[in-house]
Coordinates of C-alpha atoms in Angstrom, one line a residue:
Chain A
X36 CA 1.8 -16.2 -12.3
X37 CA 3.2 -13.3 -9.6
X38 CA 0.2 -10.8 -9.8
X39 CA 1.1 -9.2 -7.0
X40 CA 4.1 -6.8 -5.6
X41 CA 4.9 -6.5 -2.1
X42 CA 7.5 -3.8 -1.2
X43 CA 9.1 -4.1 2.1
X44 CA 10.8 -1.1 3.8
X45 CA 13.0 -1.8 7.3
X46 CA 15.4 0.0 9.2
X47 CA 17.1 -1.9 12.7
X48 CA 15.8 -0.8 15.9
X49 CA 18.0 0.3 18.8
X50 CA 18.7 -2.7 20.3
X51 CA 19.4 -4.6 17.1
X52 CA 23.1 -2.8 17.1
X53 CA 23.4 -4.4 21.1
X54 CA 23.8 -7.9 19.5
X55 CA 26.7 -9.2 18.7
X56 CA 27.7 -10.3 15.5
X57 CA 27.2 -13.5 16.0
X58 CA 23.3 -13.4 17.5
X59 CA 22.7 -11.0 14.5
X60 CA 23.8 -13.3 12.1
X61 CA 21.9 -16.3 13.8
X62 CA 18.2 -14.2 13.0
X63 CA 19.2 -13.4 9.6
X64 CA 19.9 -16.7 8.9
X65 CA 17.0 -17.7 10.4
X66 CA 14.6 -15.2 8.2
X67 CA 16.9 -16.4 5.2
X68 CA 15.3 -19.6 5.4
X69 CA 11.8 -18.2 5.5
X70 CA 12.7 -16.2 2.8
X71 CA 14.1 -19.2 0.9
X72 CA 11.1 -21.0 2.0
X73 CA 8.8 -18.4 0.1
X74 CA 10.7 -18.7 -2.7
X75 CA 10.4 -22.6 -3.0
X76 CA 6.9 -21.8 -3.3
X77 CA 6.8 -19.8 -6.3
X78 CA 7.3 -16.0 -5.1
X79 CA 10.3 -14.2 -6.8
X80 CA 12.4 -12.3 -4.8
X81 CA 13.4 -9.4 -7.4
X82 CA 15.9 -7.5 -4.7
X83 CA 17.0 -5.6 -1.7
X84 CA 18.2 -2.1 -2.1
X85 CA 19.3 0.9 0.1
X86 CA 17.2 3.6 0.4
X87 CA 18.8 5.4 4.0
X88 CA 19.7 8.7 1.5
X89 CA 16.5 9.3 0.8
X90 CA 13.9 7.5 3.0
X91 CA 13.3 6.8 6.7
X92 CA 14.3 3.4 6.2
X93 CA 17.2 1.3 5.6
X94 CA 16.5 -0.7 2.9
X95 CA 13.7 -1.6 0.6
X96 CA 13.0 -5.2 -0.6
X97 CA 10.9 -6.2 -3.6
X98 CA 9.1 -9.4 -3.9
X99 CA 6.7 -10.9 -6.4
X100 CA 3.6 -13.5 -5.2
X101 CA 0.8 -15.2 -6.9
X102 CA -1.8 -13.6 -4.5
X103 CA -2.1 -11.2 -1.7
X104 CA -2.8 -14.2 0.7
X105 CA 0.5 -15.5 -0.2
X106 CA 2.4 -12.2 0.6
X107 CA 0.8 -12.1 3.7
X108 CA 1.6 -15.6 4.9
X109 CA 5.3 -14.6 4.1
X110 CA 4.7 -11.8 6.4
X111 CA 3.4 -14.0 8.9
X112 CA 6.2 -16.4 9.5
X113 CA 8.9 -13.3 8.7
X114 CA 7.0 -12.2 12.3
X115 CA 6.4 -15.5 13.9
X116 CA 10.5 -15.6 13.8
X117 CA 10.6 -12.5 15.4
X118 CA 11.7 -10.3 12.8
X119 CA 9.2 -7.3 13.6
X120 CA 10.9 -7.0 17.0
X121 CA 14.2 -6.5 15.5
X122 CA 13.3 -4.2 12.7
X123 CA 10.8 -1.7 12.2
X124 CA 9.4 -1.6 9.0
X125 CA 6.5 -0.7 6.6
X126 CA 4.9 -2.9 3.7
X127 CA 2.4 -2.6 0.4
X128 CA 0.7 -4.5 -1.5
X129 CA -0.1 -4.0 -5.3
X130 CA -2.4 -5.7 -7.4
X131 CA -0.8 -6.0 -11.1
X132 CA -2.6 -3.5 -13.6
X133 CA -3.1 -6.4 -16.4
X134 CA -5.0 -7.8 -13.9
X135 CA -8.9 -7.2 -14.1
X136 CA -10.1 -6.9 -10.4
Chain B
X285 CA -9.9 -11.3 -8.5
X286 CA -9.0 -13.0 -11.5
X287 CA -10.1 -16.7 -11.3
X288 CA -7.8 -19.7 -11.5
X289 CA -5.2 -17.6 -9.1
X290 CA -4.1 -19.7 -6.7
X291 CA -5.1 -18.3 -3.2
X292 CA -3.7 -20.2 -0.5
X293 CA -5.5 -20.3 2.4
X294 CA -4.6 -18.8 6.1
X295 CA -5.7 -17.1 8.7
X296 CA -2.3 -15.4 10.0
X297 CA -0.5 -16.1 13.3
X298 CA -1.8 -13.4 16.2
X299 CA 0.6 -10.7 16.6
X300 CA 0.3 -10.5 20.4
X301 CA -1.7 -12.7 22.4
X302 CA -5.5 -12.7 23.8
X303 CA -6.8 -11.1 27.0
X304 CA -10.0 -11.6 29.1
X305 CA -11.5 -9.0 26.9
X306 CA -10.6 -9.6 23.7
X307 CA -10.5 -13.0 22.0
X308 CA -9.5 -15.0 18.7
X309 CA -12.1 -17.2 18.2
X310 CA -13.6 -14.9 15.1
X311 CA -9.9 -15.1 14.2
X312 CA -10.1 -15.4 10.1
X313 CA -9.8 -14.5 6.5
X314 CA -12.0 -12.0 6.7
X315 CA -10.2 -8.5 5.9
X316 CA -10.5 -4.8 6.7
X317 CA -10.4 -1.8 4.6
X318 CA -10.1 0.8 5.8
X319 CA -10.3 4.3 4.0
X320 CA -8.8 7.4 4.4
X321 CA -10.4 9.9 2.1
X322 CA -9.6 13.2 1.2
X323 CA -11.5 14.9 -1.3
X324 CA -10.0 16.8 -4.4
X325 CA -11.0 19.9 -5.0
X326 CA -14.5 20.5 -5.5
X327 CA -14.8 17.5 -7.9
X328 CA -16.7 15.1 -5.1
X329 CA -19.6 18.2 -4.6
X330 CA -19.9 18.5 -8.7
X331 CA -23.5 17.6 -10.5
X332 CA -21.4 15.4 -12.3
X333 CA -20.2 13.5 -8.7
X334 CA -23.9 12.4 -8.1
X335 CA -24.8 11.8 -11.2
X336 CA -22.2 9.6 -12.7
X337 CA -20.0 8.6 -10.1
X338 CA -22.1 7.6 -7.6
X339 CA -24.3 5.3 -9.6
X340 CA -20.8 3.1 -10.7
X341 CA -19.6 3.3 -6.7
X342 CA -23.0 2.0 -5.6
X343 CA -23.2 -1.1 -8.3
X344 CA -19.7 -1.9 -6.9
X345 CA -20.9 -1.7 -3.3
X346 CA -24.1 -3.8 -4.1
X347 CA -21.8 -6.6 -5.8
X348 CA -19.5 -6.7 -2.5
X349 CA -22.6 -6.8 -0.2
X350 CA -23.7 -9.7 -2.9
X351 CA -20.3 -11.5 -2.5
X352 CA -20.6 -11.2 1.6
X353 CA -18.9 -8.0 2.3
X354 CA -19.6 -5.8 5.7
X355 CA -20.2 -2.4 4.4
X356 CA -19.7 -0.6 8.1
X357 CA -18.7 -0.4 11.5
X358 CA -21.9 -1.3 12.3
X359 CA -22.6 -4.1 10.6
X360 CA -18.8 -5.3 11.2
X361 CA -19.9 -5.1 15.2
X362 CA -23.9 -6.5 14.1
X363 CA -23.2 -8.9 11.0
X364 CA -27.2 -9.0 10.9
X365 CA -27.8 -5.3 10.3
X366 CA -29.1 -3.9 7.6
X367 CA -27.9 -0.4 7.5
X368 CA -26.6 0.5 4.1
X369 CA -22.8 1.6 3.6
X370 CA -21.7 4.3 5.6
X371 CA -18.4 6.3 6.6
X372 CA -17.6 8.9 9.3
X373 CA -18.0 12.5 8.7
X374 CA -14.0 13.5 10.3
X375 CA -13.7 16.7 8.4
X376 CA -13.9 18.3 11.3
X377 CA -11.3 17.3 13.1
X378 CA -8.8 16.2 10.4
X379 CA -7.3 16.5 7.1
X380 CA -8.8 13.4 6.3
X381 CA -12.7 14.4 5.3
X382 CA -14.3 10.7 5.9
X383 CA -13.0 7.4 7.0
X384 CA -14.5 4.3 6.4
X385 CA -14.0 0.7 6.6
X386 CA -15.7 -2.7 5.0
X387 CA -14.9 -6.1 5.6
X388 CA -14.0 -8.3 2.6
X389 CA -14.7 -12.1 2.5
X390 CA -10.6 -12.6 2.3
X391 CA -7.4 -10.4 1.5
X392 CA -7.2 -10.9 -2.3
X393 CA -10.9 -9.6 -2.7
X394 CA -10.3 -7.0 -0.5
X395 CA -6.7 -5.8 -2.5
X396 CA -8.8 -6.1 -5.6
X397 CA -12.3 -4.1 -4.3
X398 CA -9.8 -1.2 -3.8
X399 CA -9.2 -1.2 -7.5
X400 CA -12.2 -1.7 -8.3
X401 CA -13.6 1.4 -6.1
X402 CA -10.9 3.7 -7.4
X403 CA -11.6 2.7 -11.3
X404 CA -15.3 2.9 -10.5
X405 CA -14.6 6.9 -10.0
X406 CA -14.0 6.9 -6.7
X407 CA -10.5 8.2 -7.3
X408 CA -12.0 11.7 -9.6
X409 CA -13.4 12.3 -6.3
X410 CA -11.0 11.5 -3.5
X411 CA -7.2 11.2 -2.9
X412 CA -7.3 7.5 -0.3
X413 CA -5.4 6.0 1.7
X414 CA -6.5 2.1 1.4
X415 CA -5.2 -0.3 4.6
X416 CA -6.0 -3.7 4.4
X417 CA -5.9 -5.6 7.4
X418 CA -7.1 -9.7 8.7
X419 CA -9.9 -10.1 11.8
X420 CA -7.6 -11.2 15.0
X421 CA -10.0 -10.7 17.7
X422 CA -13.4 -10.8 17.9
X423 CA -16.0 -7.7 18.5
X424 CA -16.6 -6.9 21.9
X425 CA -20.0 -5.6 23.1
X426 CA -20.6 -2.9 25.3
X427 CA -21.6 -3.5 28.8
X428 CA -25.3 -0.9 29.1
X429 CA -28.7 0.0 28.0
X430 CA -29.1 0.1 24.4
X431 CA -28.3 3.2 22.9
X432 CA -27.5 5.5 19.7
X433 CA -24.5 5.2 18.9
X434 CA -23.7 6.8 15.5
X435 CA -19.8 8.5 16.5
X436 CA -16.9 6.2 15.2
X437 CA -13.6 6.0 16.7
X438 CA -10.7 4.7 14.5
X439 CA -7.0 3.6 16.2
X440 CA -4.0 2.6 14.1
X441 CA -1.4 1.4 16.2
X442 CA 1.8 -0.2 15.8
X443 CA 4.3 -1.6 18.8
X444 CA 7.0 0.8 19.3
X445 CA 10.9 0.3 19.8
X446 CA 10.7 -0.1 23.5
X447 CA 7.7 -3.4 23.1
X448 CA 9.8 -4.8 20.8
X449 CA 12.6 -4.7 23.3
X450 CA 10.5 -5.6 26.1
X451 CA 10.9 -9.3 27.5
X452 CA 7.3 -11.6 27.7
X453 CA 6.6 -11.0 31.5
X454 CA 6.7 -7.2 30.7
X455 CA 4.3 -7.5 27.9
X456 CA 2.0 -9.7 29.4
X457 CA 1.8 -7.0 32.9
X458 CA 1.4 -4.8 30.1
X459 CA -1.2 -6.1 28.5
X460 CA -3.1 -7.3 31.8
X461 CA -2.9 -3.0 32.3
X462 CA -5.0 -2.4 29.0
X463 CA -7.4 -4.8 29.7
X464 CA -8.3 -2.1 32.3
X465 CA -8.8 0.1 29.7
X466 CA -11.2 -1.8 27.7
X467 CA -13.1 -2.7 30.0
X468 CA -13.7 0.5 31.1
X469 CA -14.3 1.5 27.3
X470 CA -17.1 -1.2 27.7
X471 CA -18.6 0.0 30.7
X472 CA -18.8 3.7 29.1
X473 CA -21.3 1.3 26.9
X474 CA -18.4 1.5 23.8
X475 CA -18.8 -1.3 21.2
X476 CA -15.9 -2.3 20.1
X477 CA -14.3 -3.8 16.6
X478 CA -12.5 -6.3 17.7
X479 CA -9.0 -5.8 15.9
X480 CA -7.3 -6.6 12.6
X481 CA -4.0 -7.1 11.7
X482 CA -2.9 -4.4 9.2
X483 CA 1.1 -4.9 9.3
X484 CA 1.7 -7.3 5.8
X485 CA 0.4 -4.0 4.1
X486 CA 1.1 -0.9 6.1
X487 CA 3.5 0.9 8.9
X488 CA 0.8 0.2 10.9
X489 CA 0.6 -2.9 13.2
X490 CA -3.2 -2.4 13.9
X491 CA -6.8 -1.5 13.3
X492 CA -9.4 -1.3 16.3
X493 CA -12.7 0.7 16.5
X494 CA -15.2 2.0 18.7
X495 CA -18.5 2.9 18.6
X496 CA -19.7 5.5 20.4
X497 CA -22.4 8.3 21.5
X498 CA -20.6 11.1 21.4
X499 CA -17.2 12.5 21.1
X500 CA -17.1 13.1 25.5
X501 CA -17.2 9.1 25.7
X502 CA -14.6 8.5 23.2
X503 CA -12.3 11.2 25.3
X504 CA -13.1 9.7 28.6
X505 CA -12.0 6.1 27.1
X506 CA -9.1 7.8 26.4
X507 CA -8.4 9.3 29.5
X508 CA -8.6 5.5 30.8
X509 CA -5.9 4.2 28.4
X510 CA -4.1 6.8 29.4
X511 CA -4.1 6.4 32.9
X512 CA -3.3 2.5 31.7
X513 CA -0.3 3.6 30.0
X514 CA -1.2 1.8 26.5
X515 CA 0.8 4.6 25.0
X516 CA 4.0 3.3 26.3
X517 CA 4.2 0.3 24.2
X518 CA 2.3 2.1 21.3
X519 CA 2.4 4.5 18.4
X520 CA -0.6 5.4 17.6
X521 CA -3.0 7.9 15.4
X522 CA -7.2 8.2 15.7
X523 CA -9.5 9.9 13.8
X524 CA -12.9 10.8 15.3
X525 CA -16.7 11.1 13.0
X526 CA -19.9 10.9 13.2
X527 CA -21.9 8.3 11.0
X528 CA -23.0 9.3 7.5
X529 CA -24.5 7.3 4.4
X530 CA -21.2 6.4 2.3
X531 CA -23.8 8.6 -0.6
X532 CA -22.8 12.0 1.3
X533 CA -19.4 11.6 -0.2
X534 CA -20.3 12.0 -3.6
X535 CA -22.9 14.5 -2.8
X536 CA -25.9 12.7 -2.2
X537 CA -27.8 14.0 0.5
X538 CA -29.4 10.4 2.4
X539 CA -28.1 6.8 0.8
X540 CA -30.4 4.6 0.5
X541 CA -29.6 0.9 1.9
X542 CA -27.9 -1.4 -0.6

Protein backbone atom coordinates (compact mmCIF):
# COMPACT_ATOMS: atom_id res chain seq x y z
CA UNK A 1 0.00 0.00 0.00
CA UNK A 2 1.40 3.75 -1.30
CA UNK A 3 1.21 5.76 2.05
CA UNK A 4 3.25 8.19 0.99
CA UNK A 5 3.19 11.31 -1.71
CA UNK A 6 6.17 12.67 -3.07
CA UNK A 7 5.71 15.84 -5.25
CA UNK A 8 8.55 16.80 -7.37
CA UNK A 9 8.90 20.29 -8.78
CA UNK A 10 11.90 21.00 -11.66
CA UNK A 11 12.64 23.58 -13.99
CA UNK A 12 16.06 23.05 -16.61
CA UNK A 13 19.10 24.96 -15.69
CA UNK A 14 20.95 27.16 -18.08
CA UNK A 15 23.01 24.87 -19.59
CA UNK A 16 20.40 22.14 -20.14
CA UNK A 17 19.11 24.29 -23.31
CA UNK A 18 23.22 24.14 -24.63
CA UNK A 19 22.64 20.36 -25.36
CA UNK A 20 21.52 19.26 -28.28
CA UNK A 21 18.67 17.31 -28.94
CA UNK A 22 20.07 14.43 -29.11
CA UNK A 23 22.34 14.52 -25.56
CA UNK A 24 19.05 15.77 -24.04
CA UNK A 25 17.20 12.97 -25.12
CA UNK A 26 19.97 10.46 -24.09
CA UNK A 27 19.50 11.74 -19.99
CA UNK A 28 15.91 11.56 -20.21
CA UNK A 29 15.95 8.29 -21.38
CA UNK A 30 18.24 7.46 -19.00
CA UNK A 31 16.09 8.90 -15.89
CA UNK A 32 13.10 7.06 -17.78
CA UNK A 33 14.48 3.91 -16.79
CA UNK A 34 14.96 4.80 -13.21
CA UNK A 35 11.73 5.99 -13.21
CA UNK A 36 10.43 2.74 -14.77
CA UNK A 37 12.59 1.03 -12.44
CA UNK A 38 10.71 2.63 -9.39
CA UNK A 39 7.73 1.72 -10.83
CA UNK A 40 8.59 -2.05 -11.15
CA UNK A 41 8.82 -1.86 -7.62
CA UNK A 42 5.53 -0.92 -6.56
CA UNK A 43 5.44 3.12 -6.60
CA UNK A 44 2.72 4.64 -8.82
CA UNK A 45 3.56 7.36 -10.89
CA UNK A 46 0.10 9.39 -10.86
CA UNK A 47 1.57 12.39 -13.45
CA UNK A 48 3.68 15.16 -14.68
CA UNK A 49 2.01 18.52 -15.10
CA UNK A 50 3.02 22.18 -16.02
CA UNK A 51 3.01 24.50 -13.56
CA UNK A 52 5.53 27.49 -15.34
CA UNK A 53 2.14 30.02 -15.18
CA UNK A 54 1.99 29.97 -11.82
CA UNK A 55 5.15 28.61 -10.04
CA UNK A 56 8.89 28.97 -10.27
CA UNK A 57 9.14 25.78 -11.74
CA UNK A 58 8.53 23.98 -14.89
CA UNK A 59 6.72 21.11 -14.11
CA UNK A 60 5.45 19.28 -11.12
CA UNK A 61 5.49 15.41 -10.90
CA UNK A 62 3.36 13.32 -8.54
CA UNK A 63 4.37 9.95 -7.30
CA UNK A 64 2.98 7.47 -4.88
CA UNK A 65 5.53 4.98 -2.52
CA UNK A 66 4.99 2.57 0.15
CA UNK A 67 7.36 4.48 2.53
CA UNK A 68 9.40 7.49 2.81
CA UNK A 69 12.60 5.30 2.49
CA UNK A 70 11.43 4.26 -0.81
CA UNK A 71 10.89 7.83 -2.22
CA UNK A 72 14.10 8.67 -1.17
CA UNK A 73 16.00 5.87 -2.75
CA UNK A 74 14.17 7.01 -6.07
CA UNK A 75 15.63 10.32 -5.35
CA UNK A 76 18.91 8.84 -4.92
CA UNK A 77 19.53 7.11 -8.13
CA UNK A 78 17.31 10.09 -10.08
CA UNK A 79 20.73 11.98 -8.62
CA UNK A 80 23.30 9.30 -8.98
CA UNK A 81 22.33 9.68 -12.98
CA UNK A 82 22.91 13.13 -12.78
CA UNK A 83 19.62 14.51 -12.97
CA UNK A 84 20.21 17.26 -10.11
CA UNK A 85 22.91 18.83 -12.30
CA UNK A 86 20.55 19.26 -15.12
CA UNK A 87 17.51 20.45 -13.36
CA UNK A 88 16.95 22.33 -10.37
CA UNK A 89 14.29 21.30 -8.41
CA UNK A 90 12.39 21.07 -5.08
CA UNK A 91 10.68 17.87 -3.43
CA UNK A 92 8.03 16.86 -0.39
CA UNK A 93 7.14 14.30 1.32
CA UNK A 94 3.63 13.49 2.86
CA UNK A 95 2.61 10.99 5.06
CA UNK A 96 -1.14 9.71 4.17
CA UNK A 97 -3.69 11.09 6.72
CA UNK A 98 -5.43 7.43 7.22
CA UNK A 99 -2.25 6.63 8.30
CA UNK A 100 -1.74 6.68 12.22
CA UNK A 101 1.90 7.94 12.89
CA UNK B 1 4.80 4.41 11.55
CA UNK B 2 2.31 2.00 10.86
CA UNK B 3 3.74 -1.58 11.23
CA UNK B 4 3.88 -4.19 8.48
CA UNK B 5 4.92 -1.15 5.95
CA UNK B 6 7.51 -2.29 4.06
CA UNK B 7 10.67 0.01 4.65
CA UNK B 8 13.32 -0.78 2.43
CA UNK B 9 16.48 -0.24 3.67
CA UNK B 10 19.30 2.44 2.42
CA UNK B 11 21.53 4.71 3.33
CA UNK B 12 21.52 7.12 0.17
CA UNK B 13 24.46 7.71 -2.33
CA UNK B 14 26.70 10.92 -1.06
CA UNK B 15 25.76 13.94 -2.91
CA UNK B 16 29.33 15.29 -3.29
CA UNK B 17 32.32 13.54 -2.11
CA UNK B 18 34.40 13.48 1.29
CA UNK B 19 37.28 15.88 2.27
CA UNK B 20 40.06 15.61 5.00
CA UNK B 21 37.64 17.13 7.30
CA UNK B 22 34.60 15.73 6.88
CA UNK B 23 33.99 12.03 6.45
CA UNK B 24 31.15 9.23 5.66
CA UNK B 25 31.94 6.70 7.80
CA UNK B 26 28.69 7.74 10.30
CA UNK B 27 27.06 7.75 6.88
CA UNK B 28 23.41 6.22 7.66
CA UNK B 29 19.75 5.95 8.21
CA UNK B 30 19.69 8.11 10.77
CA UNK B 31 17.58 11.37 9.80
CA UNK B 32 17.42 15.10 10.63
CA UNK B 33 14.62 17.27 11.45
CA UNK B 34 14.97 20.12 11.44
CA UNK B 35 12.35 22.88 12.60
CA UNK B 36 11.55 26.10 11.60
CA UNK B 37 9.02 27.54 14.01
CA UNK B 38 7.10 30.48 14.05
CA UNK B 39 4.70 31.13 16.65
CA UNK B 40 0.98 32.21 16.02
CA UNK B 41 -0.21 34.75 17.71
CA UNK B 42 -0.04 34.73 21.26
CA UNK B 43 -1.44 31.19 21.41
CA UNK B 44 2.31 29.49 22.38
CA UNK B 45 2.56 32.22 25.67
CA UNK B 46 -1.28 31.19 26.67
CA UNK B 47 -1.91 29.35 30.32
CA UNK B 48 -3.57 27.00 28.22
CA UNK B 49 0.13 26.47 26.07
CA UNK B 50 1.84 25.11 29.37
CA UNK B 51 -0.77 23.53 30.60
CA UNK B 52 -2.13 21.30 28.01
CA UNK B 53 0.11 21.41 25.18
CA UNK B 54 3.20 20.99 26.67
CA UNK B 55 2.44 17.99 28.64
CA UNK B 56 1.25 15.96 25.12
CA UNK B 57 4.60 17.52 23.24
CA UNK B 58 6.81 16.20 26.10
CA UNK B 59 5.19 12.48 26.22
CA UNK B 60 5.92 12.50 22.40
CA UNK B 61 9.47 13.70 23.03
CA UNK B 62 10.01 11.06 25.85
CA UNK B 63 8.72 8.14 23.37
CA UNK B 64 11.27 9.34 20.59
CA UNK B 65 14.16 9.61 23.18
CA UNK B 66 12.70 5.89 24.12
CA UNK B 67 12.81 4.75 20.50
CA UNK B 68 16.59 6.26 20.15
CA UNK B 69 16.04 9.73 18.96
CA UNK B 70 18.75 12.67 19.39
CA UNK B 71 16.69 15.46 20.80
CA UNK B 72 19.54 18.36 20.06
CA UNK B 73 22.44 19.72 18.54
CA UNK B 74 24.20 18.75 21.29
CA UNK B 75 23.48 15.49 21.76
CA UNK B 76 23.63 14.96 17.76
CA UNK B 77 27.53 16.25 18.11
CA UNK B 78 27.74 14.12 21.94
CA UNK B 79 25.34 11.00 21.44
CA UNK B 80 26.19 10.32 25.23
CA UNK B 81 24.74 13.55 26.57
CA UNK B 82 22.14 13.89 28.59
CA UNK B 83 20.83 17.35 28.07
CA UNK B 84 17.04 17.27 27.58
CA UNK B 85 15.41 18.63 24.19
CA UNK B 86 16.31 21.93 23.30
CA UNK B 87 15.97 24.57 20.29
CA UNK B 88 17.68 27.93 19.50
CA UNK B 89 16.16 31.07 20.65
CA UNK B 90 16.49 33.04 16.71
CA UNK B 91 13.73 35.54 17.34
CA UNK B 92 16.11 37.94 17.30
CA UNK B 93 17.49 37.80 14.29
CA UNK B 94 14.72 36.30 12.17
CA UNK B 95 11.24 35.70 11.35
CA UNK B 96 11.62 32.36 12.44
CA UNK B 97 11.33 32.51 16.48
CA UNK B 98 13.21 28.99 17.25
CA UNK B 99 14.86 26.36 15.18
CA UNK B 100 15.51 23.12 16.18
CA UNK B 101 16.61 19.82 15.04
CA UNK B 102 16.41 15.90 16.31
CA UNK B 103 17.68 13.01 14.78
CA UNK B 104 15.32 10.09 14.11
CA UNK B 105 16.44 6.39 14.06
CA UNK B 106 15.43 6.39 10.08
CA UNK B 107 13.41 8.64 7.52
CA UNK B 108 9.91 6.96 7.83
CA UNK B 109 9.98 7.68 11.74
CA UNK B 110 11.17 10.88 11.27
CA UNK B 111 8.26 11.78 8.39
CA UNK B 112 5.86 10.27 10.90
CA UNK B 113 7.34 12.13 14.44
CA UNK B 114 6.43 15.38 12.48
CA UNK B 115 2.85 14.35 12.53
CA UNK B 116 2.87 13.19 15.49
CA UNK B 117 4.42 16.63 16.95
CA UNK B 118 1.95 18.72 15.02
CA UNK B 119 -1.25 16.49 16.25
CA UNK B 120 0.25 16.53 19.73
CA UNK B 121 -0.56 20.55 19.66
CA UNK B 122 2.44 21.65 18.46
CA UNK B 123 0.73 23.10 15.45
CA UNK B 124 -2.05 25.53 17.93
CA UNK B 125 1.18 26.86 18.84
CA UNK B 126 3.52 27.31 15.85
CA UNK B 127 3.27 27.63 12.05
CA UNK B 128 6.77 25.00 11.04
CA UNK B 129 8.57 24.35 8.54
CA UNK B 130 9.64 20.49 8.90
CA UNK B 131 13.03 19.36 6.70
CA UNK B 132 13.91 16.00 6.85
CA UNK B 133 17.18 15.13 5.87
CA UNK B 134 19.88 11.49 6.02
CA UNK B 135 23.43 11.75 8.18
CA UNK B 136 26.26 11.92 5.20
CA UNK B 137 29.16 12.90 7.11
CA UNK B 138 30.17 12.54 10.39
CA UNK B 139 30.44 15.32 13.32
CA UNK B 140 33.52 17.01 13.50
CA UNK B 141 35.06 18.20 16.74
CA UNK B 142 36.45 21.36 17.48
CA UNK B 143 40.17 21.68 17.74
CA UNK B 144 40.56 23.78 21.66
CA UNK B 145 40.04 23.88 25.33
CA UNK B 146 36.70 22.85 26.40
CA UNK B 147 34.26 25.41 26.50
CA UNK B 148 30.48 26.66 26.71
CA UNK B 149 29.19 26.52 23.81
CA UNK B 150 25.41 27.07 23.99
CA UNK B 151 24.99 29.53 20.37
CA UNK B 152 23.70 27.31 17.30
CA UNK B 153 24.52 27.94 13.84
CA UNK B 154 22.12 26.38 11.22
CA UNK B 155 23.17 26.31 7.13
CA UNK B 156 20.88 25.15 4.40
CA UNK B 157 22.58 24.99 1.25
CA UNK B 158 21.87 23.79 -2.06
CA UNK B 159 24.52 23.68 -5.21
CA UNK B 160 23.70 26.41 -7.48
CA UNK B 161 23.45 26.57 -11.41
CA UNK B 162 27.12 27.30 -12.00
CA UNK B 163 28.29 23.69 -9.57
CA UNK B 164 26.08 21.90 -11.48
CA UNK B 165 27.79 23.20 -14.65
CA UNK B 166 31.09 22.94 -13.26
CA UNK B 167 33.28 19.91 -14.58
CA UNK B 168 34.91 17.28 -11.55
CA UNK B 169 38.50 19.02 -11.44
CA UNK B 170 36.67 22.32 -10.72
CA UNK B 171 34.64 20.92 -7.90
CA UNK B 172 37.19 19.01 -6.31
CA UNK B 173 39.74 22.60 -6.26
CA UNK B 174 36.60 23.69 -5.04
CA UNK B 175 36.08 21.66 -2.43
CA UNK B 176 39.92 21.39 -1.41
CA UNK B 177 39.17 25.57 -0.92
CA UNK B 178 36.35 24.83 1.78
CA UNK B 179 38.18 22.55 3.57
CA UNK B 180 40.08 25.73 4.47
CA UNK B 181 37.18 26.97 5.83
CA UNK B 182 36.34 24.26 8.14
CA UNK B 183 39.18 23.86 9.47
CA UNK B 184 39.48 27.17 10.42
CA UNK B 185 35.81 26.89 11.85
CA UNK B 186 37.51 24.11 13.94
CA UNK B 187 40.36 25.99 15.08
CA UNK B 188 37.87 28.96 16.27
CA UNK B 189 36.98 25.75 18.61
CA UNK B 190 33.39 25.30 16.45
CA UNK B 191 31.84 21.85 16.72
CA UNK B 192 30.47 20.92 13.93
CA UNK B 193 27.25 18.58 12.70
CA UNK B 194 28.53 16.84 10.33
CA UNK B 195 25.91 17.16 7.32
CA UNK B 196 22.68 15.58 6.15
CA UNK B 197 21.25 15.31 2.99
CA UNK B 198 17.90 17.17 2.85
CA UNK B 199 17.29 17.22 -1.06
CA UNK B 200 14.52 14.02 -1.52
CA UNK B 201 12.29 16.35 0.72
CA UNK B 202 13.17 20.05 0.19
CA UNK B 203 14.82 22.88 -2.29
CA UNK B 204 17.43 22.51 -0.15
CA UNK B 205 20.49 20.28 -0.87
CA UNK B 206 21.83 20.46 2.73
CA UNK B 207 21.79 20.72 6.51
CA UNK B 208 25.18 21.44 8.50
CA UNK B 209 25.54 23.01 12.02
CA UNK B 210 27.75 24.64 14.33
CA UNK B 211 28.16 25.05 17.70
CA UNK B 212 29.46 27.86 18.95
CA UNK B 213 30.27 30.47 21.96
CA UNK B 214 29.00 33.31 20.71
CA UNK B 215 27.57 35.02 17.72
CA UNK B 216 31.54 36.90 17.01
CA UNK B 217 32.85 33.19 16.29
CA UNK B 218 30.06 32.22 14.13
CA UNK B 219 30.78 35.65 12.02
CA UNK B 220 34.47 35.18 11.92
CA UNK B 221 33.83 31.43 10.52
CA UNK B 222 32.07 33.17 8.11
CA UNK B 223 34.40 35.65 7.16
CA UNK B 224 36.70 32.43 6.40
CA UNK B 225 34.22 30.83 3.96
CA UNK B 226 33.99 33.81 2.61
CA UNK B 227 37.42 34.45 1.92
CA UNK B 228 37.20 30.57 0.58
CA UNK B 229 34.58 31.42 -1.82
CA UNK B 230 32.07 28.51 -0.64
CA UNK B 231 29.41 30.96 -1.84
CA UNK B 232 30.25 30.58 -5.32
CA UNK B 233 29.13 27.06 -5.76
CA UNK B 234 26.27 27.66 -3.02
CA UNK B 235 22.93 29.03 -2.22
CA UNK B 236 22.63 29.29 1.01
CA UNK B 237 20.35 30.68 4.19
CA UNK B 238 21.45 30.55 8.24
CA UNK B 239 19.76 31.27 11.14
CA UNK B 240 21.68 32.15 14.29
CA UNK B 241 20.29 31.27 18.40
CA UNK B 242 21.24 30.70 21.48
CA UNK B 243 20.37 27.43 23.28
CA UNK B 244 17.05 27.12 25.15
CA UNK B 245 15.07 24.07 26.77
CA UNK B 246 12.59 23.04 23.80
CA UNK B 247 9.86 23.87 27.22
CA UNK B 248 10.47 27.82 26.56
CA UNK B 249 8.41 27.41 23.44
CA UNK B 250 5.33 26.57 24.97
CA UNK B 251 5.95 28.82 27.83
CA UNK B 252 7.67 26.98 30.26
CA UNK B 253 10.28 28.77 31.91
CA UNK B 254 13.38 25.78 32.48
CA UNK B 255 12.63 22.07 30.77
CA UNK B 256 13.43 19.57 32.67
CA UNK B 257 15.57 16.67 31.00
CA UNK B 258 13.51 13.90 29.32
Amino acid sequence: MNTVVWIHYARPRPHWYALCATDQAAHRSTWASVAAASAEGGAHHVGRYHVRGQHDYETVEIWQFASAERAADHWARLTAAGYNEWFAFANNLGLATHVQP
Amino acid sequence: MQRGIENAKLTMALLTDTTDVFSASEASERCAVLFIASALGTAARAPTAAATVWPRVAAVLQGFSEQGWHLSLRQMIEPSSKIGPMVFDTGFAHDADYVGVFEAPDISSALAGTVQLEQAGWSSCYATRWLLGSREFAAVHAQGPSIGRDWGFIALWEWNDAWAAADAEERRAYDAECDIAFQHDLALNVNISGRHRLDFASSWHHLGMWEADRPDTVDAAMLGHEDAADFRFTTSRHYIGQRKPLAQMFGIASGEPL
